[in-house]
Amino acid sequence: MLIHIGYHKCASTFIQRQIFVEKNGFAIALGRNLIQEKLIYPNELTYNHNDTLDIVKSNQILNPKLYPVISAERLSGNPHSGGYDSLIIAKRLKSIFPDAKILIIIRKQEDIILSCYKQYIKMGGTYTLERYLNP
């Protein structure tokens, strides 16, 4: 299993659409909706490890020639709130996929910050850049 935790604004969408495809030997092991519903969004009181494990097992890749991959930007936490849930998500991934390979792609920090801020503004955010960086 390969887990691409998809830091925001680091070409994750390009990688998902152009690299993690069958012609390159990859198969998506868990779709974005299931990743969000089972791994990311449940709080500590509602997260169900066994239910998540059962769903992962039921989504096994049948073609042994394809390398299973999970890729989602939110697996690295929420950039607009300081990644408050990144440790929780990392622990969940480790417990479900203890032997997985982890792929992290990085980008110049200043570029990520400005790109995240621009996205925040497009989503209706009203903070100045100063206030966004120092809430």
CSV table of N, CA and C in Angstrom, one decimal:
chain,number,residue,atom,x,y,z
A,1,MET,N,0.8,-1.2,0.0
A,1,MET,CA,0.0,0.0,0.0
A,1,MET,C,0.9,1.2,0.0
A,2,LEU,N,0.5,2.2,-0.8
A,2,LEU,CA,1.2,3.5,-0.9
A,2,LEU,C,0.2,4.5,-0.4
A,3,ILE,N,0.6,5.3,0.6
A,3,ILE,CA,-0.3,6.4,1.0
A,3,ILE,C,0.4,7.7,0.7
A,4,HIS,N,-0.3,8.5,-0.1
A,4,HIS,CA,0.2,9.8,-0.5
A,4,HIS,C,-0.7,10.8,0.3
A,5,ILE,N,0.0,11.4,1.3
A,5,ILE,CA,-0.8,12.3,2.2
A,5,ILE,C,-1.1,13.6,1.6
A,6,GLY,N,-0.6,13.9,0.5
A,6,GLY,CA,-1.0,15.1,-0.3
A,6,GLY,C,-1.0,16.4,0.4
A,7,TYR,N,0.2,16.9,0.7
A,7,TYR,CA,0.2,18.3,1.3
A,7,TYR,C,-0.5,19.2,0.3
A,8,HIS,N,-1.3,20.1,0.8
A,8,HIS,CA,-2.0,21.0,0.0
A,8,HIS,C,-1.1,21.9,-0.8
A,9,LYS,N,-1.6,22.1,-2.0
A,9,LYS,CA,-0.9,23.0,-3.0
A,9,LYS,C,0.5,22.4,-3.4
A,10,CYS,N,0.6,21.1,-3.4
A,10,CYS,CA,1.9,20.4,-3.9
A,10,CYS,C,1.6,19.4,-5.0
A,11,ALA,N,0.8,19.8,-5.9
A,11,ALA,CA,0.5,19.0,-7.2
A,11,ALA,C,-0.2,17.7,-6.9
A,12,SER,N,-1.0,17.6,-5.8
A,12,SER,CA,-1.7,16.4,-5.5
A,12,SER,C,-2.7,16.0,-6.6
A,13,THR,N,-3.5,17.0,-7.1
A,13,THR,CA,-4.5,16.7,-8.1
A,13,THR,C,-3.8,16.2,-9.3
A,14,PHE,N,-2.7,16.8,-9.8
A,14,PHE,CA,-2.0,16.3,-10.9
A,14,PHE,C,-1.5,14.9,-10.7
A,15,ILE,N,-1.0,14.6,-9.6
A,15,ILE,CA,-0.5,13.3,-9.3
A,15,ILE,C,-1.6,12.2,-9.3
A,16,GLN,N,-2.7,12.6,-8.7
A,16,GLN,CA,-3.9,11.7,-8.6
A,16,GLN,C,-4.4,11.4,-10.0
A,17,ARG,N,-4.4,12.4,-10.9
A,17,ARG,CA,-5.0,12.2,-12.2
A,17,ARG,C,-4.1,11.7,-13.3
A,18,GLN,N,-2.8,12.0,-13.1
A,18,GLN,CA,-1.8,11.6,-14.1
A,18,GLN,C,-0.8,10.5,-13.8
A,19,ILE,N,-0.6,10.3,-12.5
A,19,ILE,CA,0.4,9.4,-12.0
A,19,ILE,C,-0.2,8.1,-11.5
A,20,PHE,N,-1.2,8.3,-10.5
A,20,PHE,CA,-1.8,7.2,-9.8
A,20,PHE,C,-2.9,6.6,-10.7
A,21,VAL,N,-2.6,6.2,-11.9
A,21,VAL,CA,-3.6,5.6,-12.8
A,21,VAL,C,-3.1,4.2,-13.2
A,22,GLU,N,-4.1,3.4,-13.7
A,22,GLU,CA,-3.8,2.0,-14.1
A,22,GLU,C,-2.7,1.9,-15.1
A,23,LYS,N,-2.6,2.7,-16.1
A,23,LYS,CA,-1.6,2.6,-17.1
A,23,LYS,C,-0.2,2.7,-16.5
A,24,ASN,N,-0.1,3.3,-15.3
A,24,ASN,CA,1.2,3.5,-14.6
A,24,ASN,C,1.4,2.4,-13.6
A,25,GLY,N,0.4,1.5,-13.5
A,25,GLY,CA,0.6,0.4,-12.5
A,25,GLY,C,0.0,0.6,-11.1
A,26,PHE,N,-0.9,1.6,-11.0
A,26,PHE,CA,-1.5,2.0,-9.7
A,26,PHE,C,-3.0,1.7,-9.8
A,27,ALA,N,-3.6,1.5,-8.6
A,27,ALA,CA,-5.1,1.4,-8.5
A,27,ALA,C,-5.4,2.1,-7.2
A,28,ILE,N,-6.5,2.9,-7.2
A,28,ILE,CA,-7.0,3.6,-6.1
A,28,ILE,C,-7.6,2.6,-5.1
A,29,ALA,N,-7.1,2.5,-3.9
A,29,ALA,CA,-7.6,1.5,-3.0
A,29,ALA,C,-8.8,2.0,-2.2
A,30,LEU,N,-8.9,3.3,-2.0
A,30,LEU,CA,-10.0,3.8,-1.3
A,30,LEU,C,-10.3,5.2,-1.8
A,31,GLY,N,-11.5,5.5,-2.2
A,31,GLY,CA,-11.8,6.7,-2.8
A,31,GLY,C,-11.9,7.9,-1.8
A,32,ARG,N,-11.9,9.1,-2.4
A,32,ARG,CA,-11.8,10.3,-1.6
A,32,ARG,C,-13.0,10.3,-0.6
A,33,ASN,N,-14.2,10.0,-1.0
A,33,ASN,CA,-15.4,10.0,-0.1
A,33,ASN,C,-15.2,9.1,1.1
A,34,LEU,N,-14.8,7.9,0.8
A,34,LEU,CA,-14.6,6.9,1.9
A,34,LEU,C,-13.4,7.4,2.8
A,35,ILE,N,-12.4,7.9,2.3
A,35,ILE,CA,-11.3,8.5,3.1
A,35,ILE,C,-11.8,9.5,4.0
A,36,GLN,N,-12.6,10.4,3.5
A,36,GLN,CA,-13.1,11.5,4.3
A,36,GLN,C,-14.1,11.0,5.4
A,37,GLU,N,-15.0,10.1,4.9
A,37,GLU,CA,-16.0,9.6,5.8
A,37,GLU,C,-15.5,8.7,6.9
A,38,LYS,N,-14.5,7.9,6.6
A,38,LYS,CA,-14.1,6.9,7.6
A,38,LYS,C,-12.8,7.3,8.3
A,39,LEU,N,-11.9,8.1,7.7
A,39,LEU,CA,-10.6,8.4,8.3
A,39,LEU,C,-10.4,9.8,8.8
A,40,ILE,N,-11.0,10.7,8.1
A,40,ILE,CA,-10.7,12.1,8.4
A,40,ILE,C,-11.8,12.8,9.3
A,41,TYR,N,-13.1,12.7,8.9
A,41,TYR,CA,-14.1,13.5,9.5
A,41,TYR,C,-14.6,13.0,10.9
A,42,PRO,N,-14.6,11.7,11.2
A,42,PRO,CA,-15.0,11.3,12.5
A,42,PRO,C,-14.2,11.8,13.6
A,43,ASN,N,-14.8,12.3,14.7
A,43,ASN,CA,-14.1,12.8,15.8
A,43,ASN,C,-13.7,11.6,16.7
A,44,GLU,N,-12.9,11.8,17.7
A,44,GLU,CA,-12.4,10.7,18.5
A,44,GLU,C,-13.5,9.9,19.1
A,45,LEU,N,-14.7,10.4,19.4
A,45,LEU,CA,-15.8,9.7,20.0
A,45,LEU,C,-16.6,8.9,19.0
A,46,THR,N,-16.5,9.2,17.7
A,46,THR,CA,-17.3,8.5,16.7
A,46,THR,C,-16.5,7.7,15.8
A,47,TYR,N,-15.2,7.8,15.8
A,47,TYR,CA,-14.3,7.0,14.9
A,47,TYR,C,-14.4,5.6,15.3
A,48,ASN,N,-14.6,4.7,14.3
A,48,ASN,CA,-14.7,3.3,14.5
A,48,ASN,C,-13.6,2.5,13.7
A,49,HIS,N,-12.6,2.1,14.5
A,49,HIS,CA,-11.4,1.5,13.8
A,49,HIS,C,-11.8,0.2,13.1
A,50,ASN,N,-12.6,-0.6,13.7
A,50,ASN,CA,-13.0,-1.9,13.1
A,50,ASN,C,-13.9,-1.7,11.9
A,51,ASP,N,-14.8,-0.8,11.9
A,51,ASP,CA,-15.6,-0.5,10.8
A,51,ASP,C,-14.7,0.0,9.6
A,52,THR,N,-13.8,0.9,9.9
A,52,THR,CA,-12.9,1.4,8.9
A,52,THR,C,-12.0,0.3,8.3
A,53,LEU,N,-11.5,-0.6,9.1
A,53,LEU,CA,-10.7,-1.7,8.7
A,53,LEU,C,-11.5,-2.7,7.8
A,54,ASP,N,-12.8,-2.9,8.1
A,54,ASP,CA,-13.6,-3.8,7.3
A,54,ASP,C,-13.9,-3.2,5.9
A,55,ILE,N,-14.1,-1.9,5.9
A,55,ILE,CA,-14.3,-1.2,4.6
A,55,ILE,C,-13.0,-1.3,3.7
A,56,VAL,N,-11.9,-1.1,4.4
A,56,VAL,CA,-10.6,-1.1,3.6
A,56,VAL,C,-10.4,-2.5,3.1
A,57,LYS,N,-10.7,-3.6,3.9
A,57,LYS,CA,-10.6,-4.9,3.4
A,57,LYS,C,-11.5,-5.3,2.3
A,58,SER,N,-12.7,-4.7,2.3
A,58,SER,CA,-13.7,-5.0,1.2
A,58,SER,C,-13.4,-4.2,-0.1
A,59,ASN,N,-12.4,-3.3,0.0
A,59,ASN,CA,-12.0,-2.5,-1.2
A,59,ASN,C,-10.7,-3.0,-1.7
A,60,GLN,N,-10.3,-4.2,-1.5
A,60,GLN,CA,-9.0,-4.7,-1.9
A,60,GLN,C,-8.9,-4.7,-3.5
A,61,ILE,N,-7.7,-4.4,-3.9
A,61,ILE,CA,-7.5,-4.4,-5.4
A,61,ILE,C,-7.4,-5.8,-5.9
A,62,LEU,N,-8.2,-6.1,-6.9
A,62,LEU,CA,-8.2,-7.5,-7.3
A,62,LEU,C,-7.1,-7.9,-8.3
A,63,ASN,N,-6.6,-6.9,-9.0
A,63,ASN,CA,-5.5,-7.1,-10.0
A,63,ASN,C,-4.2,-7.1,-9.3
A,64,PRO,N,-3.5,-8.2,-9.1
A,64,PRO,CA,-2.2,-8.2,-8.4
A,64,PRO,C,-1.1,-7.4,-9.1
A,65,LYS,N,-1.3,-7.1,-10.3
A,65,LYS,CA,-0.3,-6.3,-11.1
A,65,LYS,C,-0.3,-4.8,-10.7
A,66,LEU,N,-1.4,-4.4,-10.1
A,66,LEU,CA,-1.5,-3.0,-9.7
A,66,LEU,C,-1.2,-2.7,-8.3
A,67,TYR,N,-0.5,-1.6,-8.1
A,67,TYR,CA,0.0,-1.2,-6.7
A,67,TYR,C,-1.1,-0.4,-6.1
A,68,PRO,N,-1.7,-0.8,-5.0
A,68,PRO,CA,-2.7,0.0,-4.3
A,68,PRO,C,-2.2,1.3,-3.7
A,69,VAL,N,-3.0,2.3,-3.9
A,69,VAL,CA,-2.6,3.7,-3.4
A,69,VAL,C,-3.8,4.4,-2.8
A,70,ILE,N,-3.6,5.1,-1.8
A,70,ILE,CA,-4.6,6.0,-1.2
A,70,ILE,C,-4.0,7.4,-1.3
A,71,SER,N,-4.7,8.4,-1.8
A,71,SER,CA,-4.2,9.7,-2.0
A,71,SER,C,-5.3,10.7,-1.7
A,72,ALA,N,-5.0,11.6,-0.8
A,72,ALA,CA,-6.0,12.7,-0.5
A,72,ALA,C,-5.3,13.8,0.2
A,73,GLU,N,-5.6,15.1,-0.2
A,73,GLU,CA,-4.9,16.2,0.4
A,73,GLU,C,-5.2,16.3,1.9
A,74,ARG,N,-6.4,16.0,2.3
A,74,ARG,CA,-6.8,16.1,3.7
A,74,ARG,C,-6.1,15.1,4.6
A,75,LEU,N,-5.4,14.1,4.1
A,75,LEU,CA,-4.6,13.2,4.9
A,75,LEU,C,-3.5,13.9,5.7
A,76,SER,N,-3.1,15.1,5.2
A,76,SER,CA,-2.0,15.8,5.8
A,76,SER,C,-2.6,16.8,6.9
A,77,GLY,N,-3.9,16.9,7.1
A,77,GLY,CA,-4.5,17.8,8.0
A,77,GLY,C,-5.1,19.0,7.3
A,78,ASN,N,-5.7,19.9,8.0
A,78,ASN,CA,-6.4,21.0,7.4
A,78,ASN,C,-5.5,22.2,7.5
A,79,PRO,N,-5.0,22.7,6.3
A,79,PRO,CA,-4.0,23.8,6.3
A,79,PRO,C,-4.6,25.2,6.8
A,80,HIS,N,-5.9,25.3,6.7
A,80,HIS,CA,-6.5,26.6,7.1
A,80,HIS,C,-6.7,26.7,8.6
A,81,SER,N,-6.5,25.6,9.3
A,81,SER,CA,-6.6,25.6,10.8
A,81,SER,C,-5.4,25.1,11.5
A,82,GLY,N,-4.3,25.2,10.8
A,82,GLY,CA,-3.0,24.8,11.4
A,82,GLY,C,-2.8,23.3,11.5
A,83,GLY,N,-3.5,22.5,10.7
A,83,GLY,CA,-3.3,21.1,10.7
A,83,GLY,C,-3.7,20.4,12.0
A,84,TYR,N,-4.7,21.0,12.7
A,84,TYR,CA,-5.1,20.5,14.1
A,84,TYR,C,-5.3,19.0,14.1
A,85,ASP,N,-5.7,18.4,13.0
A,85,ASP,CA,-6.1,17.0,13.0
A,85,ASP,C,-5.0,16.1,12.4
A,86,SER,N,-3.9,16.6,12.0
A,86,SER,CA,-2.9,15.8,11.3
A,86,SER,C,-2.4,14.6,12.1
A,87,LEU,N,-2.2,14.8,13.4
A,87,LEU,CA,-1.7,13.7,14.3
A,87,LEU,C,-2.7,12.6,14.4
A,88,ILE,N,-4.0,13.0,14.6
A,88,ILE,CA,-5.1,12.0,14.7
A,88,ILE,C,-5.1,11.2,13.4
A,89,ILE,N,-5.1,11.9,12.2
A,89,ILE,CA,-5.2,11.2,11.0
A,89,ILE,C,-4.0,10.2,10.8
A,90,ALA,N,-2.8,10.7,11.1
A,90,ALA,CA,-1.6,9.9,11.0
A,90,ALA,C,-1.7,8.6,11.9
A,91,LYS,N,-2.2,8.8,13.1
A,91,LYS,CA,-2.3,7.6,13.9
A,91,LYS,C,-3.4,6.6,13.4
A,92,ARG,N,-4.4,7.1,12.8
A,92,ARG,CA,-5.4,6.2,12.2
A,92,ARG,C,-4.8,5.5,11.0
A,93,LEU,N,-4.1,6.2,10.2
A,93,LEU,CA,-3.4,5.6,9.0
A,93,LEU,C,-2.5,4.5,9.5
A,94,LYS,N,-1.7,4.8,10.5
A,94,LYS,CA,-0.7,3.8,11.0
A,94,LYS,C,-1.4,2.5,11.5
A,95,SER,N,-2.6,2.7,12.2
A,95,SER,CA,-3.3,1.6,12.8
A,95,SER,C,-4.0,0.7,11.7
A,96,ILE,N,-4.4,1.4,10.6
A,96,ILE,CA,-5.1,0.6,9.5
A,96,ILE,C,-4.1,0.0,8.5
A,97,PHE,N,-3.0,0.8,8.3
A,97,PHE,CA,-2.0,0.4,7.3
A,97,PHE,C,-0.6,0.4,7.9
A,98,PRO,N,-0.3,-0.5,8.8
A,98,PRO,CA,1.0,-0.4,9.5
A,98,PRO,C,2.2,-0.6,8.7
A,99,ASP,N,2.1,-1.2,7.5
A,99,ASP,CA,3.3,-1.5,6.7
A,99,ASP,C,3.3,-0.6,5.4
A,100,ALA,N,2.4,0.4,5.3
A,100,ALA,CA,2.3,1.2,4.1
A,100,ALA,C,3.6,2.0,3.9
A,101,LYS,N,3.8,2.3,2.7
A,101,LYS,CA,4.8,3.3,2.3
A,101,LYS,C,4.1,4.6,2.2
A,102,ILE,N,4.8,5.7,2.7
A,102,ILE,CA,4.2,7.0,2.7
A,102,ILE,C,4.9,7.9,1.7
A,103,LEU,N,4.2,8.6,0.9
A,103,LEU,CA,4.7,9.5,-0.1
A,103,LEU,C,4.4,10.9,0.4
A,104,ILE,N,5.4,11.8,0.5
A,104,ILE,CA,5.2,13.2,0.9
A,104,ILE,C,5.9,14.0,-0.2
A,105,ILE,N,5.2,14.9,-0.8
A,105,ILE,CA,5.8,15.8,-1.8
A,105,ILE,C,5.7,17.2,-1.2
A,106,ILE,N,6.8,17.9,-1.2
A,106,ILE,CA,6.8,19.2,-0.6
A,106,ILE,C,7.1,20.3,-1.6
A,107,ARG,N,6.9,21.5,-1.2
A,107,ARG,CA,7.0,22.7,-2.1
A,107,ARG,C,7.6,23.8,-1.2
A,108,LYS,N,8.1,24.8,-1.8
A,108,LYS,CA,8.7,26.0,-1.1
A,108,LYS,C,7.6,26.5,-0.2
A,109,GLN,N,7.9,26.7,1.1
A,109,GLN,CA,6.8,27.0,2.1
A,109,GLN,C,6.1,28.4,1.8
A,110,GLU,N,6.9,29.3,1.3
A,110,GLU,CA,6.2,30.6,1.0
A,110,GLU,C,5.2,30.5,-0.1
A,111,ASP,N,5.5,29.6,-1.1
A,111,ASP,CA,4.5,29.4,-2.2
A,111,ASP,C,3.3,28.7,-1.7
A,112,ILE,N,3.4,27.7,-0.8
A,112,ILE,CA,2.3,27.0,-0.2
A,112,ILE,C,1.4,28.0,0.6
A,113,ILE,N,2.0,28.8,1.4
A,113,ILE,CA,1.3,29.7,2.2
A,113,ILE,C,0.4,30.7,1.4
A,114,LEU,N,1.1,31.2,0.4
A,114,LEU,CA,0.3,32.2,-0.5
A,114,LEU,C,-0.8,31.5,-1.3
A,115,SER,N,-0.5,30.3,-1.7
A,115,SER,CA,-1.5,29.5,-2.5
A,115,SER,C,-2.7,29.2,-1.6
A,116,CYS,N,-2.4,28.7,-0.4
A,116,CYS,CA,-3.5,28.4,0.6
A,116,CYS,C,-4.3,29.7,0.9
A,117,TYR,N,-3.6,30.8,1.1
A,117,TYR,CA,-4.3,32.0,1.4
A,117,TYR,C,-5.2,32.4,0.3
A,118,LYS,N,-4.7,32.3,-1.0
A,118,LYS,CA,-5.6,32.6,-2.1
A,118,LYS,C,-6.8,31.7,-2.2
A,119,GLN,N,-6.6,30.5,-1.9
A,119,GLN,CA,-7.8,29.5,-1.8
A,119,GLN,C,-8.7,29.9,-0.7
A,120,TYR,N,-8.2,30.3,0.4
A,120,TYR,CA,-9.0,30.8,1.5
A,120,TYR,C,-9.9,32.0,1.1
A,121,ILE,N,-9.3,32.9,0.4
A,121,ILE,CA,-10.0,34.1,0.0
A,121,ILE,C,-11.1,33.7,-1.1
A,122,LYS,N,-10.8,32.8,-2.0
A,122,LYS,CA,-11.8,32.3,-3.0
A,122,LYS,C,-12.9,31.6,-2.3
A,123,MET,N,-12.7,31.0,-1.2
A,123,MET,CA,-13.7,30.3,-0.4
A,123,MET,C,-14.6,31.2,0.4
A,124,GLY,N,-14.2,32.5,0.4
A,124,GLY,CA,-15.0,33.5,1.1
A,124,GLY,C,-14.4,34.0,2.4
A,125,GLY,N,-13.1,33.6,2.6
A,125,GLY,CA,-12.4,34.1,3.8
A,125,GLY,C,-12.2,35.6,3.8
A,126,THR,N,-12.2,36.2,5.0
A,126,THR,CA,-12.2,37.6,5.1
A,126,THR,C,-10.9,38.2,5.8
A,127,TYR,N,-10.1,37.3,6.4
A,127,TYR,CA,-8.9,37.8,7.1
A,127,TYR,C,-7.9,38.3,6.1
A,128,THR,N,-7.1,39.3,6.6
A,128,THR,CA,-6.0,39.8,5.9
A,128,THR,C,-4.9,38.7,6.0
A,129,LEU,N,-3.9,38.8,5.2
A,129,LEU,CA,-2.9,37.7,5.2
A,129,LEU,C,-2.2,37.7,6.6
A,130,GLU,N,-2.0,38.8,7.2
A,130,GLU,CA,-1.4,38.9,8.5
A,130,GLU,C,-2.3,38.2,9.5
A,131,ARG,N,-3.6,38.4,9.5
A,131,ARG,CA,-4.5,37.8,10.4
A,131,ARG,C,-4.6,36.3,10.1
A,132,TYR,N,-4.6,35.9,8.9
A,132,TYR,CA,-4.7,34.5,8.5
A,132,TYR,C,-3.5,33.7,9.0
A,133,LEU,N,-2.3,34.3,9.0
A,133,LEU,CA,-1.1,33.7,9.5
A,133,LEU,C,-1.0,33.7,11.0
A,134,ASN,N,-1.6,34.7,11.6
A,134,ASN,CA,-1.6,34.8,13.1
A,134,ASN,C,-3.0,35.0,13.6
A,135,PRO,N,-3.8,33.9,13.7
A,135,PRO,CA,-5.2,34.1,14.1
A,135,PRO,C,-5.3,34.5,15.5
